[in-house]
């Protein structure tokens, strides 16, 4: 599991918590996978040879939170899980905050949560590499496509890549999007919590702030991910 971030005048994670659970299709039983979970007090993260997590770039850790980047221009950071995940069905819980002093409350371009085969590879897609193998769930906080009017940002979407697809940053990822909706997650007074669930090749993203039909839940669609991968959270910004 991993997290990568690059921001301009934005910050991710006054608190960053990642929990991965094995989920049965019947949804009757779940098991917390501690080797893939990142929680307080974050002891030894990025500094101990026995740690299950690596830090990269400007990421820092305290006993209270993991901060991927400071609220400064052109910074990048990451936290990666060292242990591959071999679960066929799983659920990832993400607890985070996005905050910053950017103009018009823009707070960077956004961030992404990844479940991929690629590890510790920074790049242009919200701070991580393009042409990835696996799943990216994107929280896009800035509209790059000038003529579009139907989307309200921040906007959350998902993309599955077999390594051959390019994320179209100028069009906010529209050509390769599985599905998406508005998610009001910037500069809130409270932490934001959402769940990514993959069961029977069906991907679902849930969050009480999501602007979508139903109680904060968006069924993104069918996605073939295989049964091994590493997770990542990444972010990037070119706006103040």
XYZ file of C-alpha atoms in Angstrom:
240
model
C 0.000 0.000 0.000
C 1.358 3.420 -0.753
C 0.769 7.109 -0.902
C 2.363 9.717 -3.138
C 1.779 13.448 -3.218
C 2.964 16.532 -5.059
C 1.246 19.846 -4.285
C 1.492 23.530 -5.013
C 0.107 25.535 -2.064
C -1.903 22.621 -0.784
C -1.711 19.935 1.845
C -3.063 16.417 2.166
C -3.507 14.665 5.475
C -3.593 16.417 8.735
C -4.437 12.801 9.375
C -3.917 9.934 6.949
C -5.282 6.521 7.871
C -5.390 3.585 5.459
C -7.126 0.342 6.422
C -7.362 -2.675 4.128
C -9.792 -5.485 4.846
C -10.441 -8.797 3.166
C -14.120 -8.768 2.204
C -16.260 -11.777 1.359
C -18.728 -11.384 -1.458
C -21.649 -12.098 0.869
C -20.548 -9.055 2.960
C -21.091 -11.058 6.144
C -17.490 -11.211 7.349
C -14.431 -8.981 7.098
C -10.881 -9.303 8.401
C -8.546 -6.364 9.011
C -5.210 -6.887 7.273
C -2.748 -5.193 9.609
C 0.153 -5.594 7.193
C -1.695 -3.241 4.819
C -3.045 -0.807 7.441
C -1.520 2.547 8.416
C -2.848 3.939 11.715
C -1.731 5.883 14.788
C 0.796 6.103 16.358
C 2.653 5.381 13.069
C 5.591 3.938 14.991
C 8.672 3.311 12.837
C 6.989 4.342 9.568
C 9.687 5.203 7.039
C 12.518 5.005 9.585
C 12.723 1.395 10.714
C 13.999 -1.555 8.688
C 11.123 -3.590 10.106
C 8.496 -1.030 9.070
C 5.904 -2.114 6.516
C 5.855 1.399 5.033
C 8.302 3.581 3.084
C 8.258 7.374 2.908
C 9.294 9.268 -0.212
C 9.963 12.912 -1.057
C 8.569 15.536 1.331
C 6.325 13.168 3.279
C 6.711 13.278 7.051
C 5.229 11.368 9.960
C 4.439 12.184 13.595
C 2.638 10.161 16.232
C -0.595 11.976 15.292
C -0.568 12.165 11.496
C 1.169 11.480 8.196
C 1.627 14.616 6.075
C 2.400 13.932 2.436
C 3.372 17.517 1.575
C 3.591 20.916 3.276
C 1.488 23.861 2.113
C 4.215 25.055 -0.258
C 4.845 25.217 -3.998
C 5.966 22.165 -6.006
C 6.371 19.638 -3.203
C 6.042 15.885 -3.543
C 5.752 13.092 -1.019
C 4.704 9.481 -0.699
C 4.093 6.647 1.720
C 4.160 3.119 0.301
C 3.258 -0.254 1.734
C 6.051 -2.784 1.231
C 3.747 -5.822 1.261
C 1.849 -6.900 -1.895
C -1.854 -7.613 -1.448
C -3.144 -10.935 -2.800
C -6.815 -10.597 -1.844
C -9.405 -11.275 -4.531
C -12.086 -9.209 -2.756
C -11.142 -6.286 -0.518
C -12.207 -3.015 1.078
C -9.965 0.005 1.658
C -10.917 2.686 4.190
C -9.254 6.093 3.802
C -9.332 8.854 6.427
C -7.797 12.170 5.305
C -7.866 15.974 5.231
C -7.178 18.356 2.322
C -6.265 21.874 3.364
C -4.261 24.847 2.131
C -4.108 28.585 1.532
C -4.412 28.544 -2.271
C -6.436 31.218 -4.074
C -10.195 30.583 -4.374
C -9.906 27.555 -2.121
C -8.404 25.516 -4.978
C -5.916 23.481 -2.971
C -3.874 21.807 -5.668
C -4.948 19.636 -8.566
C -6.049 16.772 -6.357
C -4.865 13.368 -5.204
C -5.271 9.704 -6.040
C -5.536 6.403 -4.216
C -3.910 3.545 -6.088
C -4.027 -0.243 -6.147
C -1.293 -1.059 -8.635
C 1.658 -3.297 -9.422
C 3.963 -0.262 -9.631
C 5.803 0.967 -6.533
C 7.721 4.141 -5.642
C 7.436 5.639 -9.143
C 6.506 9.354 -9.150
C 4.940 10.796 -12.283
C 2.383 13.138 -13.884
C -0.878 11.489 -12.753
C -1.599 13.171 -9.415
C 2.010 12.588 -8.430
C 2.336 8.988 -9.655
C 3.323 7.339 -12.932
C 1.193 7.175 -16.073
C 0.557 3.878 -17.921
C 0.121 2.147 -14.569
C -1.135 -1.411 -14.051
C -4.196 -1.499 -11.813
C -6.707 0.916 -10.290
C -6.593 4.651 -9.631
C -9.311 6.481 -7.667
C -8.884 10.221 -8.269
C -10.087 13.151 -6.173
C -9.705 16.017 -8.658
C -9.912 19.459 -7.041
C -9.284 21.642 -10.112
C -11.054 21.686 -13.534
C -8.544 21.689 -16.393
C -11.046 21.311 -19.249
C -12.095 24.898 -19.989
C -15.377 24.294 -21.857
C -16.934 21.683 -19.585
C -19.737 22.910 -17.343
C -21.588 19.812 -16.158
C -19.023 18.769 -13.528
C -18.771 20.417 -10.131
C -15.354 20.169 -8.493
C -13.926 18.556 -6.403
C -14.779 15.473 -8.442
C -14.041 11.838 -7.626
C -13.574 9.242 -10.389
C -11.914 5.895 -11.083
C -9.741 4.446 -13.836
C -8.424 0.934 -14.510
C -5.314 0.645 -16.666
C -3.555 -2.342 -18.232
C -0.436 -0.271 -18.834
C -1.405 0.938 -22.307
C -3.728 3.843 -21.435
C -2.765 7.478 -20.885
C -4.506 9.647 -18.304
C -5.688 12.786 -20.141
C -4.927 15.533 -17.634
C -6.216 18.326 -19.896
C -9.644 16.658 -20.036
C -9.695 15.701 -16.354
C -9.461 12.001 -17.200
C -12.808 11.818 -19.012
C -11.768 9.453 -21.856
C -10.746 6.652 -19.459
C -13.127 7.250 -16.549
C -15.198 4.330 -15.235
C -17.551 6.662 -13.375
C -17.553 9.603 -11.015
C -19.389 12.273 -9.009
C -18.872 15.447 -6.989
C -17.191 15.143 -3.563
C -16.923 18.258 -1.382
C -13.723 17.498 0.524
C -11.605 20.690 0.595
C -10.799 22.736 3.700
C -13.370 21.048 5.909
C -13.325 21.439 9.674
C -13.444 17.682 10.055
C -11.569 14.741 8.556
C -12.985 13.051 5.467
C -13.651 9.335 5.354
C -14.456 7.154 2.390
C -14.419 3.488 1.467
C -13.285 1.797 -1.743
C -14.758 -1.687 -2.046
C -13.923 -4.302 -4.690
C -16.073 -7.457 -4.529
C -16.905 -9.851 -7.381
C -15.198 -7.491 -9.855
C -17.568 -4.698 -8.808
C -16.004 -1.417 -7.659
C -17.884 0.866 -5.238
C -16.789 4.141 -3.630
C -18.691 5.399 -0.562
C -18.457 8.713 1.290
C -20.989 10.808 3.197
C -19.853 13.887 1.228
C -20.397 12.370 -2.214
C -23.013 14.114 -4.350
C -24.600 11.041 -5.923
C -27.779 8.942 -5.754
C -28.198 7.019 -2.523
C -26.601 7.521 0.898
C -23.180 8.743 -0.180
C -22.415 5.755 -2.374
C -21.350 5.556 -5.996
C -21.168 2.218 -7.810
C -18.414 2.941 -10.288
C -18.652 -0.193 -12.430
C -17.012 -3.507 -13.261
C -13.228 -3.696 -13.105
C -10.800 -6.573 -13.625
C -7.880 -6.028 -11.232
C -6.385 -9.474 -10.746
C -5.513 -10.479 -7.201
C -2.177 -8.861 -6.402
C -1.141 -5.254 -6.064
C 0.169 -2.384 -3.965
C -1.832 0.660 -2.893
C -0.863 4.308 -3.085
C -2.221 7.764 -2.352
C -0.826 10.481 -4.600
C -1.477 14.150 -5.329
C -0.274 16.961 -7.578
C -0.909 20.667 -8.195
C 0.043 23.393 -10.644
C -2.329 26.057 -9.319
C -2.185 28.468 -6.365
